[in-house]
């Protein structure tokens, strides 16, 4: 049977409704105490069966989704970033992602570089996701003992050494890990969230791309130096044990680390992750705000990204610094979110993987890329010139 469409169909439905109103209301089924009524005679009228019409379907054309406009990257910024990385004496890469305008600029930004303490970001993000899930609170108490101590930069170790243990809150450890780059605070949080596997799951589930997470600070640094970790190294014996190694052993270990860093990450992947964090795509609104506010209080790396910030610009960032061997350094980084006075935001990652350049030269590379962003990033595409690099 073929049904008319449009107004004809509506007329039939209205007529059927009128006919239905003339049919006697169906009686409810009898109860257990009801007396049976008279049986209908053979000539009793049988109510007509009203056909059930299918509902009218209204078809309206839906316009195709409009893709988000991606502005072209400023040509001057592309040239400045490429020149800075190309002219650096060593392995380096940089990436800038315009959070609000959508463009990307990168130079050697797809090559994985040692993260070092930049990897503390992923521990913090994993922790904050668990906060969003109700599994942990920032005011939860947490205790650090001598067995939790790590190596290198760990200001909290002094508080632990006084009494053999130190009890604080999860939020305090988060603040220490991000703003002071405290290795022990970070590794204690790493244990809390479930270890390296939990962080790797976070990275994979959020599809953050070419970002690895290593085995934790103690094992990572021991392996980079050519040592096997012992807990007594946390009390000051690490540097002495490392100094006793054959220089060839140390060089071979450092070469292995640089060639295939277990904590390696591409600058482009980090810049993209920071842009997604800024847009609220990784965490809840409150957890996003806590992360960025905490990163904004970072006190490490004053001669890196922060040194290039003009008046009116804001910075939320995380630094990372690797070991030195005979004037050679593996891992010297600064990554973060730059906010212009007009509110536009730029995720940036400048990473040095292997170099013999001086500390000053490394700092200057990071400053040069950041300064180029402040000079050319906010420039209108109409005046920037060039087509730039589209976001991917």
Tab-separated table of C-alpha atoms in Angstrom, residues 35-376:
chain	number	residue	atom	x	y	z
A	35	UNK	CA	-20.760	-11.424	36.448
A	36	UNK	CA	-20.451	-12.414	32.802
A	37	UNK	CA	-22.596	-10.263	30.456
A	38	UNK	CA	-24.882	-11.446	27.677
A	39	UNK	CA	-23.210	-13.088	24.741
A	40	UNK	CA	-23.442	-11.000	21.568
A	41	UNK	CA	-25.866	-12.209	18.922
A	42	UNK	CA	-24.713	-13.229	15.509
A	43	UNK	CA	-26.058	-10.009	14.082
A	44	UNK	CA	-24.231	-7.735	16.556
A	45	UNK	CA	-22.125	-5.067	14.877
A	46	UNK	CA	-18.367	-5.619	14.967
A	47	UNK	CA	-16.351	-2.457	15.395
A	48	UNK	CA	-14.390	-1.507	12.332
A	49	UNK	CA	-10.620	-1.954	12.518
A	50	UNK	CA	-8.971	1.406	12.071
A	51	UNK	CA	-5.680	1.071	10.219
A	52	UNK	CA	-2.662	2.438	12.110
A	53	UNK	CA	-0.944	4.940	9.868
A	54	UNK	CA	2.826	5.386	10.041
A	55	UNK	CA	3.895	8.722	11.550
A	56	UNK	CA	4.490	11.514	9.123
A	57	UNK	CA	8.188	11.953	8.340
A	58	UNK	CA	9.396	15.475	7.820
A	59	UNK	CA	12.638	15.590	5.849
A	60	UNK	CA	14.765	18.717	6.213
A	61	UNK	CA	18.117	19.155	4.505
A	62	UNK	CA	21.044	19.319	6.974
A	63	UNK	CA	23.951	21.480	5.827
A	64	UNK	CA	27.380	19.846	5.919
A	65	UNK	CA	29.534	20.797	8.945
A	66	UNK	CA	31.684	23.836	8.427
A	67	UNK	CA	35.364	23.004	9.051
A	68	UNK	CA	37.131	25.148	11.644
A	69	UNK	CA	39.049	27.878	9.886
A	70	UNK	CA	42.819	27.525	10.263
A	71	UNK	CA	44.676	30.746	9.799
A	72	UNK	CA	48.027	30.606	8.049
A	73	UNK	CA	51.114	30.761	10.249
A	74	UNK	CA	53.042	34.040	10.118
A	75	UNK	CA	55.801	33.664	7.563
A	76	UNK	CA	58.231	35.661	9.698
A	77	UNK	CA	57.744	33.214	12.573
A	78	UNK	CA	58.358	30.220	10.310
A	79	UNK	CA	61.609	31.748	9.086
A	80	UNK	CA	62.767	32.699	12.596
A	81	UNK	CA	62.129	29.255	14.118
A	82	UNK	CA	63.738	27.389	11.234
A	83	UNK	CA	66.787	29.643	11.316
A	84	UNK	CA	67.225	29.298	15.084
A	85	UNK	CA	67.105	25.497	15.033
A	86	UNK	CA	69.213	25.200	11.874
A	87	UNK	CA	71.923	27.439	13.320
A	88	UNK	CA	72.201	25.621	16.648
A	89	UNK	CA	75.297	23.511	17.305
A	90	UNK	CA	73.667	20.225	18.194
A	91	UNK	CA	70.495	18.162	17.926
A	92	UNK	CA	67.471	20.366	18.588
A	93	UNK	CA	63.849	20.802	17.636
A	94	UNK	CA	61.039	23.262	18.227
A	95	UNK	CA	57.304	23.467	17.707
A	96	UNK	CA	54.695	26.187	18.221
A	97	UNK	CA	50.949	25.555	18.121
A	98	UNK	CA	48.535	28.518	18.058
A	99	UNK	CA	45.845	27.372	20.480
A	100	UNK	CA	43.210	29.813	19.233
A	101	UNK	CA	44.202	30.412	15.593
A	102	UNK	CA	44.978	26.807	14.677
A	103	UNK	CA	48.303	27.087	12.879
A	104	UNK	CA	51.511	25.206	13.637
A	105	UNK	CA	55.159	26.044	13.088
A	106	UNK	CA	57.884	23.461	13.617
A	107	UNK	CA	61.523	22.835	12.846
A	108	UNK	CA	62.736	19.274	13.400
A	109	UNK	CA	59.651	18.992	15.576
A	110	UNK	CA	58.899	15.349	14.800
A	111	UNK	CA	62.216	13.969	16.094
A	112	UNK	CA	61.927	12.451	19.606
A	113	UNK	CA	64.201	14.223	22.101
A	114	UNK	CA	65.042	13.348	25.718
A	115	UNK	CA	62.428	14.950	27.949
A	116	UNK	CA	64.099	14.657	31.330
A	117	UNK	CA	61.906	16.573	33.831
A	118	UNK	CA	59.443	17.664	31.163
A	119	UNK	CA	58.033	14.168	31.695
A	120	UNK	CA	56.743	15.320	35.089
A	121	UNK	CA	53.889	16.866	33.119
A	122	UNK	CA	52.476	13.444	32.256
A	123	UNK	CA	52.571	12.285	35.872
A	124	UNK	CA	50.716	15.448	36.877
A	125	UNK	CA	48.117	15.034	34.135
A	126	UNK	CA	47.542	11.408	35.095
A	127	UNK	CA	47.065	12.478	38.702
A	128	UNK	CA	44.584	15.203	37.738
A	129	UNK	CA	42.572	12.813	35.591
A	130	UNK	CA	42.287	10.521	38.604
A	131	UNK	CA	41.122	13.546	40.578
A	132	UNK	CA	38.419	14.108	37.960
A	133	UNK	CA	37.397	10.479	38.390
A	134	UNK	CA	37.118	10.880	42.160
A	135	UNK	CA	39.953	8.463	42.855
A	136	UNK	CA	42.243	10.977	44.562
A	137	UNK	CA	41.950	14.382	46.226
A	138	UNK	CA	44.623	17.044	46.372
A	139	UNK	CA	44.114	17.403	50.122
A	140	UNK	CA	44.681	13.689	50.737
A	141	UNK	CA	47.585	13.102	53.167
A	142	UNK	CA	50.647	11.340	51.801
A	143	UNK	CA	53.906	10.311	53.498
A	144	UNK	CA	57.436	10.224	52.082
A	145	UNK	CA	60.084	8.046	53.720
A	146	UNK	CA	63.784	7.566	53.136
A	147	UNK	CA	62.935	4.705	50.826
A	148	UNK	CA	61.150	7.161	48.514
A	149	UNK	CA	64.159	9.455	48.042
A	150	UNK	CA	65.620	9.699	44.539
A	151	UNK	CA	68.588	11.795	43.363
A	152	UNK	CA	69.743	15.105	41.980
A	153	UNK	CA	67.222	17.880	42.627
A	154	UNK	CA	64.982	16.874	45.573
A	155	UNK	CA	64.519	19.754	48.052
A	156	UNK	CA	61.940	17.709	49.959
A	157	UNK	CA	64.699	15.273	50.992
A	158	UNK	CA	65.799	17.703	53.710
A	159	UNK	CA	62.366	17.476	55.351
A	160	UNK	CA	62.431	13.684	55.149
A	161	UNK	CA	65.931	13.440	56.607
A	162	UNK	CA	64.996	15.428	59.715
A	163	UNK	CA	62.628	12.767	61.096
A	164	UNK	CA	62.969	9.854	58.726
A	165	UNK	CA	59.579	10.614	57.137
A	166	UNK	CA	57.543	13.598	56.057
A	167	UNK	CA	53.756	13.767	55.747
A	168	UNK	CA	52.150	16.359	53.502
A	169	UNK	CA	49.331	16.448	50.922
A	170	UNK	CA	49.025	15.265	47.352
A	171	UNK	CA	48.555	18.878	46.255
A	172	UNK	CA	51.802	19.924	47.937
A	173	UNK	CA	53.704	17.206	46.083
A	174	UNK	CA	52.112	18.307	42.808
A	175	UNK	CA	53.242	21.869	43.449
A	176	UNK	CA	56.777	20.764	44.315
A	177	UNK	CA	57.048	18.461	41.298
A	178	UNK	CA	55.952	21.080	38.774
A	179	UNK	CA	57.255	24.362	40.179
A	180	UNK	CA	60.519	23.130	41.729
A	181	UNK	CA	61.011	20.004	39.582
A	182	UNK	CA	61.487	17.980	42.766
A	183	UNK	CA	62.372	14.440	41.690
A	184	UNK	CA	61.281	12.741	44.899
A	185	UNK	CA	57.933	14.547	44.962
A	186	UNK	CA	57.328	13.475	41.368
A	187	UNK	CA	58.307	9.837	41.898
A	188	UNK	CA	56.082	9.608	44.983
A	189	UNK	CA	53.158	10.852	42.872
A	190	UNK	CA	54.145	8.345	40.200
A	191	UNK	CA	53.763	5.548	42.738
A	192	UNK	CA	50.426	6.991	43.861
A	193	UNK	CA	48.870	7.009	40.378
A	194	UNK	CA	49.913	3.424	39.642
A	195	UNK	CA	53.453	3.624	38.272
A	196	UNK	CA	54.819	4.183	34.760
A	197	UNK	CA	52.170	1.905	33.241
A	198	UNK	CA	49.364	4.202	34.409
A	199	UNK	CA	51.074	7.223	32.874
A	200	UNK	CA	51.653	5.400	29.605
A	201	UNK	CA	47.990	4.406	29.567
A	202	UNK	CA	47.010	8.057	30.007
A	203	UNK	CA	49.227	9.087	27.091
A	204	UNK	CA	47.810	6.330	24.900
A	205	UNK	CA	44.170	6.864	25.874
A	206	UNK	CA	44.409	10.596	25.187
A	207	UNK	CA	46.206	9.911	21.900
A	208	UNK	CA	49.009	12.321	22.660
A	209	UNK	CA	51.212	10.958	19.910
A	210	UNK	CA	54.997	10.569	19.978
A	211	UNK	CA	55.492	10.851	23.737
A	212	UNK	CA	57.219	8.153	25.758
A	213	UNK	CA	57.386	7.789	29.509
A	214	UNK	CA	60.406	6.206	31.152
A	215	UNK	CA	60.795	3.954	34.203
A	216	UNK	CA	60.932	6.731	36.793
A	217	UNK	CA	63.672	9.122	37.838
A	218	UNK	CA	65.982	6.711	39.657
A	219	UNK	CA	66.132	4.017	36.992
A	220	UNK	CA	66.249	6.520	34.131
A	221	UNK	CA	69.192	8.492	35.526
A	222	UNK	CA	71.090	5.400	36.621
A	223	UNK	CA	70.754	3.850	33.169
A	224	UNK	CA	71.807	7.068	31.440
A	225	UNK	CA	74.968	7.129	33.553
A	226	UNK	CA	75.762	3.432	33.062
A	227	UNK	CA	74.868	2.385	36.621
A	228	UNK	CA	72.412	-0.010	38.200
A	229	UNK	CA	70.314	1.799	40.789
A	230	UNK	CA	70.916	1.265	44.492
A	231	UNK	CA	68.818	3.032	47.088
A	232	UNK	CA	71.919	4.204	48.990
A	233	UNK	CA	72.659	6.420	45.964
A	234	UNK	CA	69.762	8.630	47.075
A	235	UNK	CA	71.743	9.799	50.108
A	236	UNK	CA	74.489	11.337	48.001
A	237	UNK	CA	76.392	8.363	46.653
A	238	UNK	CA	75.210	8.553	43.050
A	239	UNK	CA	77.698	11.158	41.846
A	240	UNK	CA	80.591	9.344	43.524
A	241	UNK	CA	79.629	6.008	41.973
A	242	UNK	CA	79.230	7.600	38.558
A	243	UNK	CA	82.638	9.253	38.793
A	244	UNK	CA	84.290	5.857	39.358
A	245	UNK	CA	82.979	4.434	36.083
A	246	UNK	CA	85.216	3.954	33.063
A	247	UNK	CA	84.626	6.962	30.750
A	248	UNK	CA	83.991	4.528	27.888
A	249	UNK	CA	81.171	2.926	29.889
A	250	UNK	CA	79.593	6.298	30.561
A	251	UNK	CA	79.890	7.371	26.929
A	252	UNK	CA	78.325	4.152	25.684
A	253	UNK	CA	75.437	4.540	28.117
A	254	UNK	CA	74.862	8.167	27.091
A	255	UNK	CA	75.011	7.230	23.399
A	256	UNK	CA	72.331	4.580	23.940
A	257	UNK	CA	70.152	7.074	25.752
A	258	UNK	CA	70.431	9.751	23.063
A	259	UNK	CA	69.883	7.288	20.217
A	260	UNK	CA	66.734	5.814	21.752
A	261	UNK	CA	65.598	7.783	24.809
A	262	UNK	CA	63.027	5.869	26.894
A	263	UNK	CA	61.577	9.254	27.829
A	264	UNK	CA	61.802	10.659	24.304
A	265	UNK	CA	59.110	12.922	22.894
A	266	UNK	CA	58.654	14.956	19.741
A	267	UNK	CA	58.385	18.723	20.319
A	268	UNK	CA	55.354	18.773	18.003
A	269	UNK	CA	53.541	16.175	20.119
A	270	UNK	CA	54.245	18.102	23.318
A	271	UNK	CA	53.065	21.396	21.811
A	272	UNK	CA	49.877	19.712	20.632
A	273	UNK	CA	49.269	18.174	24.073
A	274	UNK	CA	49.708	21.552	25.749
A	275	UNK	CA	47.307	23.158	23.268
A	276	UNK	CA	44.725	20.489	24.022
A	277	UNK	CA	45.230	21.030	27.739
A	278	UNK	CA	44.651	24.762	27.278
A	279	UNK	CA	41.453	24.087	25.323
A	280	UNK	CA	40.116	21.870	28.097
A	281	UNK	CA	40.275	18.668	26.044
A	282	UNK	CA	42.319	16.603	28.511
A	283	UNK	CA	40.909	17.429	31.947
A	284	UNK	CA	37.918	18.999	33.645
A	285	UNK	CA	37.716	22.774	33.851
A	286	UNK	CA	38.891	22.917	37.463
A	287	UNK	CA	41.748	20.452	36.949
A	288	UNK	CA	42.858	22.340	33.841
A	289	UNK	CA	42.935	25.563	35.799
A	290	UNK	CA	44.921	23.982	38.637
A	291	UNK	CA	47.471	22.545	36.203
A	292	UNK	CA	48.056	25.802	34.352
A	293	UNK	CA	48.080	27.921	37.517
A	294	UNK	CA	50.656	25.607	39.058
A	295	UNK	CA	52.816	25.643	35.925
A	296	UNK	CA	52.579	29.432	36.021
A	297	UNK	CA	54.410	29.418	39.373
A	298	UNK	CA	57.414	27.465	38.051
A	299	UNK	CA	60.690	28.820	39.426
A	300	UNK	CA	63.138	26.720	37.374
A	301	UNK	CA	64.642	27.841	34.068
A	302	UNK	CA	64.539	31.592	34.595
A	303	UNK	CA	66.960	32.045	31.664
A	304	UNK	CA	64.908	29.960	29.251
A	305	UNK	CA	61.354	30.762	28.077
A	306	UNK	CA	60.700	33.211	30.897
A	307	UNK	CA	63.674	35.379	29.936
A	308	UNK	CA	62.023	36.089	26.561
A	309	UNK	CA	58.617	37.172	27.891
A	310	UNK	CA	57.791	40.845	27.224
A	311	UNK	CA	55.724	42.864	29.665
A	312	UNK	CA	52.098	41.757	29.600
A	313	UNK	CA	52.779	38.196	28.487
A	314	UNK	CA	52.108	35.218	30.775
A	315	UNK	CA	53.915	31.893	30.909
A	316	UNK	CA	52.999	28.473	32.321
A	317	UNK	CA	55.843	26.027	31.679
A	318	UNK	CA	57.966	23.016	32.645
A	319	UNK	CA	61.704	22.641	32.227
A	320	UNK	CA	63.908	19.585	31.825
A	321	UNK	CA	67.680	19.154	32.143
A	322	UNK	CA	69.755	16.026	31.523
A	323	UNK	CA	73.175	14.843	32.566
A	324	UNK	CA	76.493	16.218	31.326
A	325	UNK	CA	79.525	14.213	30.250
A	326	UNK	CA	82.730	15.955	29.238
A	327	UNK	CA	80.949	19.093	28.073
A	328	UNK	CA	78.246	17.120	26.327
A	329	UNK	CA	74.611	17.454	27.431
A	330	UNK	CA	71.637	15.202	26.663
A	331	UNK	CA	68.333	16.910	27.323
A	332	UNK	CA	67.899	20.663	27.819
A	333	UNK	CA	64.303	21.785	27.391
A	334	UNK	CA	61.523	24.185	28.185
A	335	UNK	CA	57.911	23.686	27.144
A	336	UNK	CA	54.825	25.654	28.056
A	337	UNK	CA	51.925	27.919	27.242
A	338	UNK	CA	52.471	31.561	26.292
A	339	UNK	CA	49.528	33.951	26.642
A	340	UNK	CA	49.630	37.293	24.840
A	341	UNK	CA	48.176	40.499	26.295
A	342	UNK	CA	45.206	40.112	23.907
A	343	UNK	CA	44.474	36.646	25.339
A	344	UNK	CA	45.678	34.558	22.415
A	345	UNK	CA	47.628	31.488	23.461
A	346	UNK	CA	50.601	29.634	22.005
A	347	UNK	CA	51.829	26.203	23.064
A	348	UNK	CA	55.588	25.937	22.664
A	349	UNK	CA	58.208	23.216	23.014
A	350	UNK	CA	61.913	23.844	22.511
A	351	UNK	CA	64.045	20.763	23.083
A	352	UNK	CA	67.759	20.049	22.809
A	353	UNK	CA	68.609	16.377	22.496
A	354	UNK	CA	72.404	16.249	22.291
A	355	UNK	CA	74.924	19.079	22.199
A	356	UNK	CA	78.309	20.368	23.244
A	357	UNK	CA	77.108	23.952	23.104
A	358	UNK	CA	77.454	26.007	26.271
A	359	UNK	CA	74.617	26.446	28.730
A	360	UNK	CA	74.306	30.055	27.575
A	361	UNK	CA	73.970	28.987	23.936
A	362	UNK	CA	71.265	26.489	24.891
A	363	UNK	CA	69.372	29.118	26.824
A	364	UNK	CA	69.652	31.520	23.912
A	365	UNK	CA	68.101	29.012	21.493
A	366	UNK	CA	65.060	28.644	23.746
A	367	UNK	CA	64.808	32.400	24.197
A	368	UNK	CA	65.124	33.037	20.461
A	369	UNK	CA	62.201	30.766	19.593
A	370	UNK	CA	60.036	32.199	22.377
A	371	UNK	CA	60.865	35.774	21.434
A	372	UNK	CA	59.920	35.056	17.815
A	373	UNK	CA	56.510	33.886	19.021
A	374	UNK	CA	55.955	37.104	20.953
A	375	UNK	CA	57.046	39.196	17.975
A	376	UNK	CA	55.299	37.418	15.116
